[in-house]
Amino acid sequence: MSARTSLEELGRRYGTPCYVYDLDRVEAARRDLAAQLPEGTEIFYAFKANPHVDLVRALRTGPGPACKAEISSTGELAAALEAGYPPSDILYTGPGKTPGELNEAIAAGVRMFSAESLTDLEHIGEAATAHGTVADCLLRINSATASASTGIRMTGKPTQFGIDSETLASIADKVRAVPGTSVVGLHLFSQSNAKDEAALIGEFQHTLEVAVQAQHDLGVPLRLLDIGGGFAVPYGQRGERAAYPRLRAELEAALDAHFPQWRQGAPRVAVESGRYLVGDSGTLLATVSNVKVSRGRKFVILDAGINTFGGMSGLGRILPVSVTVEGRTADGETDGEAETEKASLAGPLCTPGDLLAREVEVPALAPGDVVAVPNTGAYGPTASLLMFLGRPAPTEVVVRGDEVVSVSRIEHVRTYGRVGRDE
């Protein structure tokens, strides 16, 4: 797709707010990630980043090694099955699995689960036993220590995720004896969005040290070792996906040192990634509804706010976003002699919290301009406050080259009558 003109045409054709996802970018990201990992590494796609069926299908069927699915809800299970993922390629994770969803997943053929605690493992076993089967389980480990300091920390602190590593030896007998389960490996996920390659390598090296000790504490050989992810891509800002040219060699060396048989599949090695695989495939298009000045500060009001692109608003991670329009760019960069000014980017909602950027450099904007927010393929509509104030969900357009593959919109429907949980 020839970027600016085609994007603007799509915005005019389908209306805004509108997400445009480029499947060529999705497949390029998968190839790039696979090339930076040891040969044979399995890649699980984290559906929470974007469960759009066309994107997840492309990750399974496009050129290169097929991704498997990492899910944590029955909604994501339905999306994976619709996209053609076989149940054997689905890993069900999460700290709050209910009896109802475990029953639904096992009934659908899912047999691989990440267990976050001994009681979580017992719940998985109860559901599997009720179906007359055995679930293969990875124990998620919360390491007592961490290596890297960049990105979003996931271990080394009290958390709802994983079994504290220092307690594993004391519960190993109970873990091995849970009916309906077979402990086949470990799940370690220590950080997210690590831009620094040295920090990412250091974290993976530390993860493998933790895995060796955990294998010893458990007293069972590992068949699958999921070492997590952390691969970075900008979020709502200009920039390129991170590159990790040293990662493959360094990770191979660490695996050789700690798991000498890994090249023969003992254990199989896996990583998981969400934003890296789809983040730079997406562009959010929005229209400027109004421009106003309040006590000396300019506000550009868009038809897209935290109801459309608000996945990280509660954690303060969406500020600031970048916008471009007709070749004019933000972040203090311009194409040619384009004029820029300082403004805050506000959404349409009746709350002062509906801000996508505060006092940033933007092109000179006027009502009717269609602006583009780059790198929005991850944590978009399904991670936003979609139902707040009852505004329509954004349109989602999937393209490959100049071809429009699909156009869709999430609809909200209220169901009346008896609606129960875990029925």
Short mmCIF file of C-alpha atoms in Angstrom, two decimals:
data_model
loop_
_atom_site.label_atom_id
_atom_site.label_comp_id
_atom_site.label_asym_id
_atom_site.label_seq_id
_atom_site.Cartn_x
_atom_site.Cartn_y
_atom_site.Cartn_z
CA MET A 1 0.00 0.00 0.00
CA SER A 2 1.38 3.41 -0.94
CA ALA A 3 1.29 4.87 2.54
CA ARG A 4 -0.12 8.37 2.96
CA THR A 5 -2.53 8.73 0.06
CA SER A 6 -3.92 5.21 0.44
CA LEU A 7 -4.35 5.56 4.20
CA GLU A 8 -6.20 8.82 3.82
CA GLU A 9 -8.38 7.31 1.10
CA LEU A 10 -9.26 4.40 3.40
CA GLY A 11 -10.17 6.84 6.17
CA ARG A 12 -12.43 8.79 3.84
CA ARG A 13 -13.99 5.60 2.43
CA TYR A 14 -14.71 3.76 5.67
CA GLY A 15 -14.92 6.66 8.09
CA THR A 16 -12.94 7.38 11.22
CA PRO A 17 -11.88 6.38 13.74
CA CYS A 18 -10.46 3.50 11.72
CA TYR A 19 -7.65 1.00 12.20
CA VAL A 20 -5.77 -0.21 9.13
CA TYR A 21 -3.78 -3.44 9.53
CA ASP A 22 -1.22 -4.49 6.92
CA LEU A 23 -0.79 -8.28 6.68
CA ASP A 24 2.53 -7.87 4.84
CA ARG A 25 3.90 -6.18 7.95
CA VAL A 26 2.59 -8.98 10.17
CA GLU A 27 4.35 -11.61 8.09
CA ALA A 28 7.56 -9.54 7.95
CA ALA A 29 7.60 -9.30 11.74
CA ARG A 30 7.18 -13.05 12.11
CA ARG A 31 10.05 -13.71 9.69
CA ASP A 32 12.28 -11.19 11.45
CA LEU A 33 11.59 -12.62 14.90
CA ALA A 34 12.20 -16.20 13.77
CA ALA A 35 15.49 -15.17 12.14
CA GLN A 36 16.71 -13.65 15.42
CA LEU A 37 16.01 -16.80 17.45
CA PRO A 38 17.75 -20.20 17.55
CA GLU A 39 16.55 -22.48 14.77
CA GLY A 40 13.57 -24.54 15.81
CA THR A 41 12.36 -22.14 18.50
CA GLU A 42 8.58 -22.29 18.75
CA ILE A 43 6.79 -18.93 18.71
CA PHE A 44 3.53 -18.47 20.58
CA TYR A 45 1.49 -15.43 19.60
CA ALA A 46 -0.10 -13.68 22.60
CA PHE A 47 -3.69 -13.09 21.49
CA LYS A 48 -4.16 -10.28 24.01
CA ALA A 49 -2.14 -8.00 21.75
CA ASN A 50 -4.75 -8.23 18.98
CA PRO A 51 -7.15 -11.14 18.46
CA HIS A 52 -8.41 -9.99 15.03
CA VAL A 53 -9.00 -13.21 13.13
CA ASP A 54 -7.27 -12.07 9.91
CA LEU A 55 -4.08 -11.14 11.76
CA VAL A 56 -3.89 -14.31 13.82
CA ARG A 57 -4.66 -16.42 10.75
CA ALA A 58 -1.78 -14.76 8.89
CA LEU A 59 0.57 -15.64 11.75
CA ARG A 60 -0.45 -19.28 11.43
CA THR A 61 -0.61 -19.68 7.63
CA GLY A 62 1.76 -17.16 6.03
CA PRO A 63 5.29 -17.91 4.81
CA GLY A 64 7.81 -19.04 7.41
CA PRO A 65 7.37 -20.99 10.64
CA ALA A 66 3.77 -21.02 11.87
CA CYS A 67 3.02 -19.36 15.18
CA LYS A 68 1.15 -21.21 17.90
CA ALA A 69 -1.48 -19.53 20.10
CA GLU A 70 -1.13 -18.25 23.66
CA ILE A 71 -4.57 -17.38 25.03
CA SER A 72 -6.10 -16.54 28.41
CA SER A 73 -9.87 -16.51 27.87
CA THR A 74 -12.61 -18.44 26.13
CA GLY A 75 -13.09 -15.44 23.84
CA GLU A 76 -9.50 -15.78 22.67
CA LEU A 77 -10.04 -19.54 22.39
CA ALA A 78 -12.94 -18.91 20.02
CA ALA A 79 -10.78 -16.54 17.94
CA ALA A 80 -7.97 -19.11 17.75
CA LEU A 81 -10.29 -21.88 16.64
CA GLU A 82 -11.97 -19.61 14.08
CA ALA A 83 -8.53 -18.79 12.67
CA GLY A 84 -7.80 -22.49 12.25
CA TYR A 85 -5.37 -23.12 15.11
CA PRO A 86 -5.51 -26.80 16.07
CA PRO A 87 -6.20 -27.26 19.80
CA SER A 88 -2.82 -28.98 20.12
CA ASP A 89 -1.14 -25.66 19.21
CA ILE A 90 -2.91 -23.65 21.92
CA LEU A 91 -1.41 -22.76 25.32
CA TYR A 92 -3.97 -21.56 27.87
CA THR A 93 -2.49 -19.16 30.44
CA GLY A 94 -3.63 -16.73 33.13
CA PRO A 95 -3.92 -16.54 36.91
CA GLY A 96 -7.72 -16.66 37.22
CA LYS A 97 -8.99 -19.58 35.15
CA THR A 98 -12.53 -20.46 36.20
CA PRO A 99 -14.01 -23.98 36.27
CA GLY A 100 -16.32 -23.01 33.44
CA GLU A 101 -13.59 -21.82 31.09
CA LEU A 102 -11.32 -24.76 31.92
CA ASN A 103 -14.20 -27.07 31.09
CA GLU A 104 -14.82 -25.26 27.80
CA ALA A 105 -11.14 -25.29 26.81
CA ILE A 106 -10.66 -28.99 27.55
CA ALA A 107 -13.91 -29.87 25.80
CA ALA A 108 -12.58 -28.02 22.74
CA GLY A 109 -9.43 -30.17 22.76
CA VAL A 110 -6.93 -27.86 24.47
CA ARG A 111 -4.44 -29.95 26.43
CA MET A 112 -1.66 -27.48 27.29
CA PHE A 113 -1.98 -25.07 30.20
CA SER A 114 0.26 -22.77 32.19
CA ALA A 115 -0.31 -23.27 35.92
CA GLU A 116 0.23 -20.18 38.07
CA SER A 117 0.03 -21.92 41.46
CA LEU A 118 -0.53 -25.30 43.05
CA THR A 119 -4.25 -24.58 43.38
CA ASP A 120 -4.43 -23.47 39.75
CA LEU A 121 -2.79 -26.77 38.79
CA GLU A 122 -5.37 -28.62 40.89
CA HIS A 123 -8.22 -26.79 39.14
CA ILE A 124 -6.80 -27.75 35.75
CA GLY A 125 -6.51 -31.35 36.91
CA GLU A 126 -10.10 -31.44 38.15
CA ALA A 127 -11.39 -30.25 34.79
CA ALA A 128 -9.21 -32.69 32.87
CA THR A 129 -10.26 -35.59 35.08
CA ALA A 130 -13.93 -34.73 34.54
CA HIS A 131 -13.30 -35.18 30.80
CA GLY A 132 -11.35 -38.41 31.28
CA THR A 133 -8.08 -36.92 30.06
CA VAL A 134 -4.75 -35.54 31.26
CA ALA A 135 -3.61 -31.96 30.73
CA ASP A 136 0.02 -31.16 29.95
CA CYS A 137 1.04 -28.31 32.24
CA LEU A 138 3.83 -25.78 32.32
CA LEU A 139 4.56 -24.37 35.74
CA ARG A 140 4.91 -20.62 35.61
CA ILE A 141 7.81 -19.55 37.80
CA ASN A 142 8.13 -16.19 39.53
CA SER A 143 11.88 -15.86 39.95
CA ALA A 144 13.06 -14.36 43.23
CA THR A 145 15.55 -12.24 41.32
CA ALA A 146 15.76 -10.52 37.95
CA SER A 147 18.53 -9.52 35.59
CA ALA A 148 17.46 -6.70 33.29
CA SER A 149 16.07 -3.38 34.49
CA THR A 150 14.45 -2.17 31.28
CA GLY A 151 10.96 -2.83 29.96
CA ILE A 152 7.98 -3.86 32.09
CA ARG A 153 9.06 -6.08 35.01
CA MET A 154 7.10 -9.30 35.53
CA THR A 155 9.16 -11.14 38.19
CA GLY A 156 11.26 -10.56 41.29
CA LYS A 157 8.32 -9.18 43.32
CA PRO A 158 5.06 -10.34 44.91
CA THR A 159 2.62 -10.99 42.07
CA GLN A 160 -0.45 -12.98 41.06
CA PHE A 161 1.67 -14.55 38.32
CA GLY A 162 3.57 -17.78 38.88
CA ILE A 163 4.93 -19.94 41.67
CA ASP A 164 7.58 -18.21 43.77
CA SER A 165 10.82 -19.94 42.78
CA GLU A 166 12.08 -20.27 46.35
CA THR A 167 9.01 -22.34 47.30
CA LEU A 168 9.10 -24.80 44.42
CA ALA A 169 11.23 -27.46 46.08
CA SER A 170 8.91 -27.58 49.11
CA ILE A 171 5.80 -28.27 46.99
CA ALA A 172 7.41 -30.42 44.28
CA ASP A 173 5.91 -33.68 45.62
CA LYS A 174 2.41 -32.19 45.62
CA VAL A 175 2.88 -30.71 42.15
CA ARG A 176 3.93 -34.03 40.66
CA ALA A 177 0.97 -35.84 42.27
CA VAL A 178 -1.96 -33.69 41.06
CA PRO A 179 -4.45 -36.03 39.32
CA GLY A 180 -5.34 -35.18 35.74
CA THR A 181 -2.11 -33.30 35.10
CA SER A 182 1.34 -34.02 33.77
CA VAL A 183 4.00 -31.40 34.47
CA VAL A 184 5.91 -31.22 31.19
CA GLY A 185 7.76 -27.92 31.40
CA LEU A 186 8.18 -24.41 32.66
CA HIS A 187 6.78 -21.03 31.74
CA LEU A 188 8.96 -18.03 32.56
CA PHE A 189 8.02 -14.53 31.49
CA SER A 190 10.09 -11.85 33.17
CA GLN A 191 9.69 -8.66 31.14
CA SER A 192 7.91 -6.94 28.29
CA ASN A 193 8.97 -4.43 25.61
CA ALA A 194 12.74 -4.54 26.18
CA LYS A 195 14.36 -2.12 23.75
CA ASP A 196 17.92 -2.80 24.91
CA GLU A 197 19.38 -5.97 23.39
CA ALA A 198 21.98 -6.50 26.10
CA ALA A 199 19.27 -6.32 28.77
CA LEU A 200 17.08 -8.77 26.86
CA ILE A 201 19.95 -11.23 26.45
CA GLY A 202 20.84 -10.88 30.12
CA GLU A 203 17.27 -11.61 31.12
CA PHE A 204 17.09 -14.73 28.95
CA GLN A 205 20.41 -15.95 30.37
CA HIS A 206 19.06 -15.44 33.88
CA THR A 207 15.81 -17.18 32.92
CA LEU A 208 17.73 -20.28 31.81
CA GLU A 209 19.60 -20.36 35.13
CA VAL A 210 16.27 -20.23 36.95
CA ALA A 211 14.94 -23.01 34.70
CA VAL A 212 17.86 -25.32 35.50
CA GLN A 213 17.28 -24.88 39.22
CA ALA A 214 13.53 -25.35 38.82
CA GLN A 215 14.06 -28.58 36.89
CA HIS A 216 16.26 -29.82 39.72
CA ASP A 217 13.71 -28.80 42.37
CA LEU A 218 10.89 -30.51 40.49
CA GLY A 219 12.78 -33.71 39.85
CA VAL A 220 11.26 -34.18 36.40
CA PRO A 221 12.83 -33.65 32.96
CA LEU A 222 11.50 -30.70 30.97
CA ARG A 223 9.87 -31.35 27.60
CA LEU A 224 8.97 -27.72 26.85
CA LEU A 225 10.62 -24.56 28.10
CA ASP A 226 8.76 -21.31 27.42
CA ILE A 227 11.25 -18.52 28.18
CA GLY A 228 8.81 -15.67 27.54
CA GLY A 229 9.47 -12.67 25.38
CA GLY A 230 10.09 -8.96 25.78
CA PHE A 231 10.60 -8.03 22.11
CA ALA A 232 9.96 -4.33 21.62
CA VAL A 233 8.10 -2.16 19.14
CA PRO A 234 6.98 1.48 19.52
CA TYR A 235 3.42 1.98 20.74
CA GLY A 236 1.53 4.80 19.08
CA GLN A 237 4.77 6.58 18.25
CA ARG A 238 7.03 6.86 15.23
CA GLY A 239 9.86 4.34 15.04
CA GLU A 240 10.88 0.86 13.98
CA ARG A 241 10.69 -2.54 15.61
CA ALA A 242 13.73 -3.29 17.73
CA ALA A 243 16.43 -5.46 16.15
CA TYR A 244 18.37 -8.09 18.10
CA PRO A 245 21.33 -9.15 15.90
CA ARG A 246 23.26 -10.84 18.75
CA LEU A 247 20.34 -12.63 20.35
CA ARG A 248 20.44 -15.87 18.37
CA ALA A 249 24.11 -16.65 19.03
CA GLU A 250 23.97 -15.61 22.69
CA LEU A 251 20.83 -17.61 23.37
CA GLU A 252 22.23 -20.68 21.64
CA ALA A 253 25.36 -20.46 23.79
CA ALA A 254 23.31 -20.15 26.97
CA LEU A 255 21.10 -23.09 25.99
CA ASP A 256 24.15 -25.20 25.17
CA ALA A 257 25.53 -24.45 28.64
CA HIS A 258 22.36 -25.15 30.62
CA PHE A 259 20.40 -27.65 28.48
CA PRO A 260 22.96 -29.55 26.34
CA GLN A 261 20.26 -31.66 24.62
CA TRP A 262 18.04 -28.77 23.53
CA ARG A 263 19.12 -29.11 19.87
CA GLN A 264 17.64 -32.61 19.98
CA GLY A 265 14.43 -31.27 21.49
CA ALA A 266 15.11 -32.00 25.14
CA PRO A 267 13.59 -29.64 25.97
CA ARG A 268 11.84 -27.89 23.10
CA VAL A 269 12.33 -24.14 23.44
CA ALA A 270 9.57 -21.57 22.96
CA VAL A 271 9.11 -17.84 23.18
CA GLU A 272 5.94 -15.77 23.18
CA SER A 273 5.30 -12.41 21.62
CA GLY A 274 2.34 -10.14 21.01
CA ARG A 275 3.19 -6.53 20.22
CA TYR A 276 6.35 -7.37 18.23
CA LEU A 277 4.40 -9.51 15.78
CA VAL A 278 1.54 -7.10 15.09
CA GLY A 279 2.46 -3.72 16.54
CA ASP A 280 3.87 -2.05 13.45
CA SER A 281 1.18 -3.51 11.19
CA GLY A 282 -1.44 -1.07 12.42
CA THR A 283 -2.23 2.59 11.79
CA LEU A 284 -5.05 4.40 13.58
CA LEU A 285 -6.81 7.02 11.46
CA ALA A 286 -8.75 9.80 13.17
CA THR A 287 -10.39 13.02 12.05
CA VAL A 288 -9.86 16.39 13.71
CA SER A 289 -13.26 17.47 15.02
CA ASN A 290 -12.25 20.79 16.55
CA VAL A 291 -9.29 22.96 17.48
CA LYS A 292 -9.56 25.30 20.45
CA VAL A 293 -7.38 27.41 22.73
CA SER A 294 -7.92 27.41 26.50
CA ARG A 295 -5.89 29.89 28.56
CA GLY A 296 -3.05 29.88 26.12
CA ARG A 297 -2.96 26.11 25.47
CA LYS A 298 -4.11 24.58 22.20
CA PHE A 299 -6.27 21.45 22.13
CA VAL A 300 -6.76 19.37 18.99
CA ILE A 301 -9.92 17.29 19.52
CA LEU A 302 -10.08 14.02 17.58
CA ASP A 303 -12.89 11.54 17.00
CA ALA A 304 -10.65 8.87 18.57
CA GLY A 305 -9.78 8.82 22.26
CA ILE A 306 -9.12 6.34 25.02
CA ASN A 307 -12.29 4.51 23.96
CA THR A 308 -10.51 3.75 20.68
CA PHE A 309 -6.83 3.67 21.64
CA GLY A 310 -6.76 3.36 25.40
CA GLY A 311 -5.19 0.02 26.14
CA MET A 312 -2.54 1.39 28.46
CA SER A 313 -4.36 4.50 29.71
CA GLY A 314 -4.83 3.10 33.19
CA LEU A 315 -1.10 2.53 33.44
CA GLY A 316 -0.05 5.83 31.88
CA ARG A 317 1.66 4.22 28.90
CA ILE A 318 -0.11 5.80 25.93
CA LEU A 319 1.34 9.30 26.27
CA PRO A 320 2.42 10.79 24.02
CA VAL A 321 1.28 9.50 20.65
CA SER A 322 2.62 10.71 17.32
CA VAL A 323 0.42 11.94 14.50
CA THR A 324 1.05 12.56 10.83
CA VAL A 325 -1.13 14.19 8.19
CA GLU A 326 -0.44 14.64 4.48
CA GLY A 327 3.31 14.30 4.94
CA ARG A 328 3.47 16.56 7.99
CA THR A 329 4.87 14.85 11.07
CA ALA A 330 4.92 15.31 14.81
CA ASP A 331 7.70 14.77 17.38
CA GLY A 332 9.43 17.93 16.23
CA GLU A 333 10.23 16.37 12.86
CA THR A 334 8.88 17.82 9.63
CA ASP A 335 8.83 16.89 5.98
CA GLY A 336 10.28 19.87 4.15
CA GLU A 337 9.19 23.19 5.65
CA ALA A 338 5.91 21.96 7.18
CA GLU A 339 4.70 24.04 10.11
CA THR A 340 4.42 22.50 13.57
CA GLU A 341 3.01 23.75 16.85
CA LYS A 342 2.51 22.57 20.41
CA ALA A 343 -0.88 21.12 21.27
CA SER A 344 -2.60 18.48 23.36
CA LEU A 345 -4.43 15.70 21.51
CA ALA A 346 -7.82 15.07 23.10
CA GLY A 347 -10.50 12.52 22.31
CA PRO A 348 -14.27 13.00 22.12
CA LEU A 349 -15.24 11.69 25.56
CA CYS A 350 -16.78 13.73 28.37
CA THR A 351 -13.89 13.18 30.76
CA PRO A 352 -10.67 15.18 31.26
CA GLY A 353 -8.80 11.88 31.18
CA ASP A 354 -9.45 11.49 27.45
CA LEU A 355 -6.02 12.68 26.32
CA LEU A 356 -3.67 10.90 23.92
CA ALA A 357 -0.86 13.43 24.23
CA ARG A 358 -0.09 16.53 26.28
CA GLU A 359 1.72 19.53 24.86
CA VAL A 360 3.50 17.76 22.00
CA GLU A 361 4.72 19.00 18.64
CA VAL A 362 2.08 18.34 16.00
CA PRO A 363 1.53 19.52 12.44
CA ALA A 364 -0.67 22.58 12.13
CA LEU A 365 -4.09 20.92 12.18
CA ALA A 366 -7.58 22.05 11.27
CA PRO A 367 -11.06 20.50 11.51
CA GLY A 368 -11.52 17.83 8.86
CA ASP A 369 -7.88 16.80 8.71
CA VAL A 370 -7.38 13.01 8.82
CA VAL A 371 -4.43 12.18 11.06
CA ALA A 372 -2.58 8.87 11.36
CA VAL A 373 -1.18 7.37 14.58
CA PRO A 374 1.57 4.83 13.69
CA ASN A 375 2.43 1.51 15.34
CA THR A 376 -1.05 0.79 16.66
CA GLY A 377 -1.47 -2.84 15.62
CA ALA A 378 -1.22 -4.02 19.25
CA TYR A 379 -3.41 -3.10 22.22
CA GLY A 380 -5.97 -1.21 20.14
CA PRO A 381 -9.75 -1.71 20.15
CA THR A 382 -10.00 -4.78 22.38
CA ALA A 383 -7.73 -3.16 24.97
CA SER A 384 -9.70 0.11 25.05
CA LEU A 385 -12.72 1.55 26.87
CA LEU A 386 -14.92 0.58 23.95
CA MET A 387 -18.29 0.85 25.69
CA PHE A 388 -17.65 4.05 27.64
CA LEU A 389 -20.27 6.65 26.64
CA GLY A 390 -21.71 4.27 24.06
CA ARG A 391 -19.72 5.53 21.09
CA PRO A 392 -19.37 3.12 18.13
CA ALA A 393 -16.27 0.97 18.01
CA PRO A 394 -13.70 1.93 15.37
CA THR A 395 -13.78 0.28 11.96
CA GLU A 396 -10.99 -2.24 11.38
CA VAL A 397 -9.69 -2.58 7.82
CA VAL A 398 -7.24 -5.35 6.91
CA VAL A 399 -5.13 -4.89 3.78
CA ARG A 400 -2.48 -6.79 1.89
CA GLY A 401 -0.67 -4.52 -0.54
CA ASP A 402 -3.37 -2.52 -2.30
CA GLU A 403 -6.07 -5.16 -1.65
CA VAL A 404 -8.66 -4.69 1.10
CA VAL A 405 -8.99 -8.12 2.72
CA SER A 406 -11.78 -7.34 5.18
CA VAL A 407 -13.70 -4.53 6.87
CA SER A 408 -15.31 -5.09 10.25
CA ARG A 409 -16.47 -3.45 13.46
CA ILE A 410 -17.04 -4.83 16.94
CA GLU A 411 -20.68 -4.44 17.97
CA HIS A 412 -22.03 -4.27 21.51
CA VAL A 413 -25.19 -6.26 22.14
CA ARG A 414 -27.01 -6.44 25.49
CA THR A 415 -28.53 -9.85 26.18
CA TYR A 416 -31.67 -10.10 28.29
CA GLY A 417 -32.91 -13.12 30.15
CA ARG A 418 -31.11 -15.64 32.31
CA VAL A 419 -27.39 -15.38 31.82
CA GLY A 420 -25.28 -17.43 34.20
CA ARG A 421 -21.63 -18.02 34.82
CA ASP A 422 -19.83 -21.29 34.29
CA GLU A 423 -22.93 -23.05 33.02
#
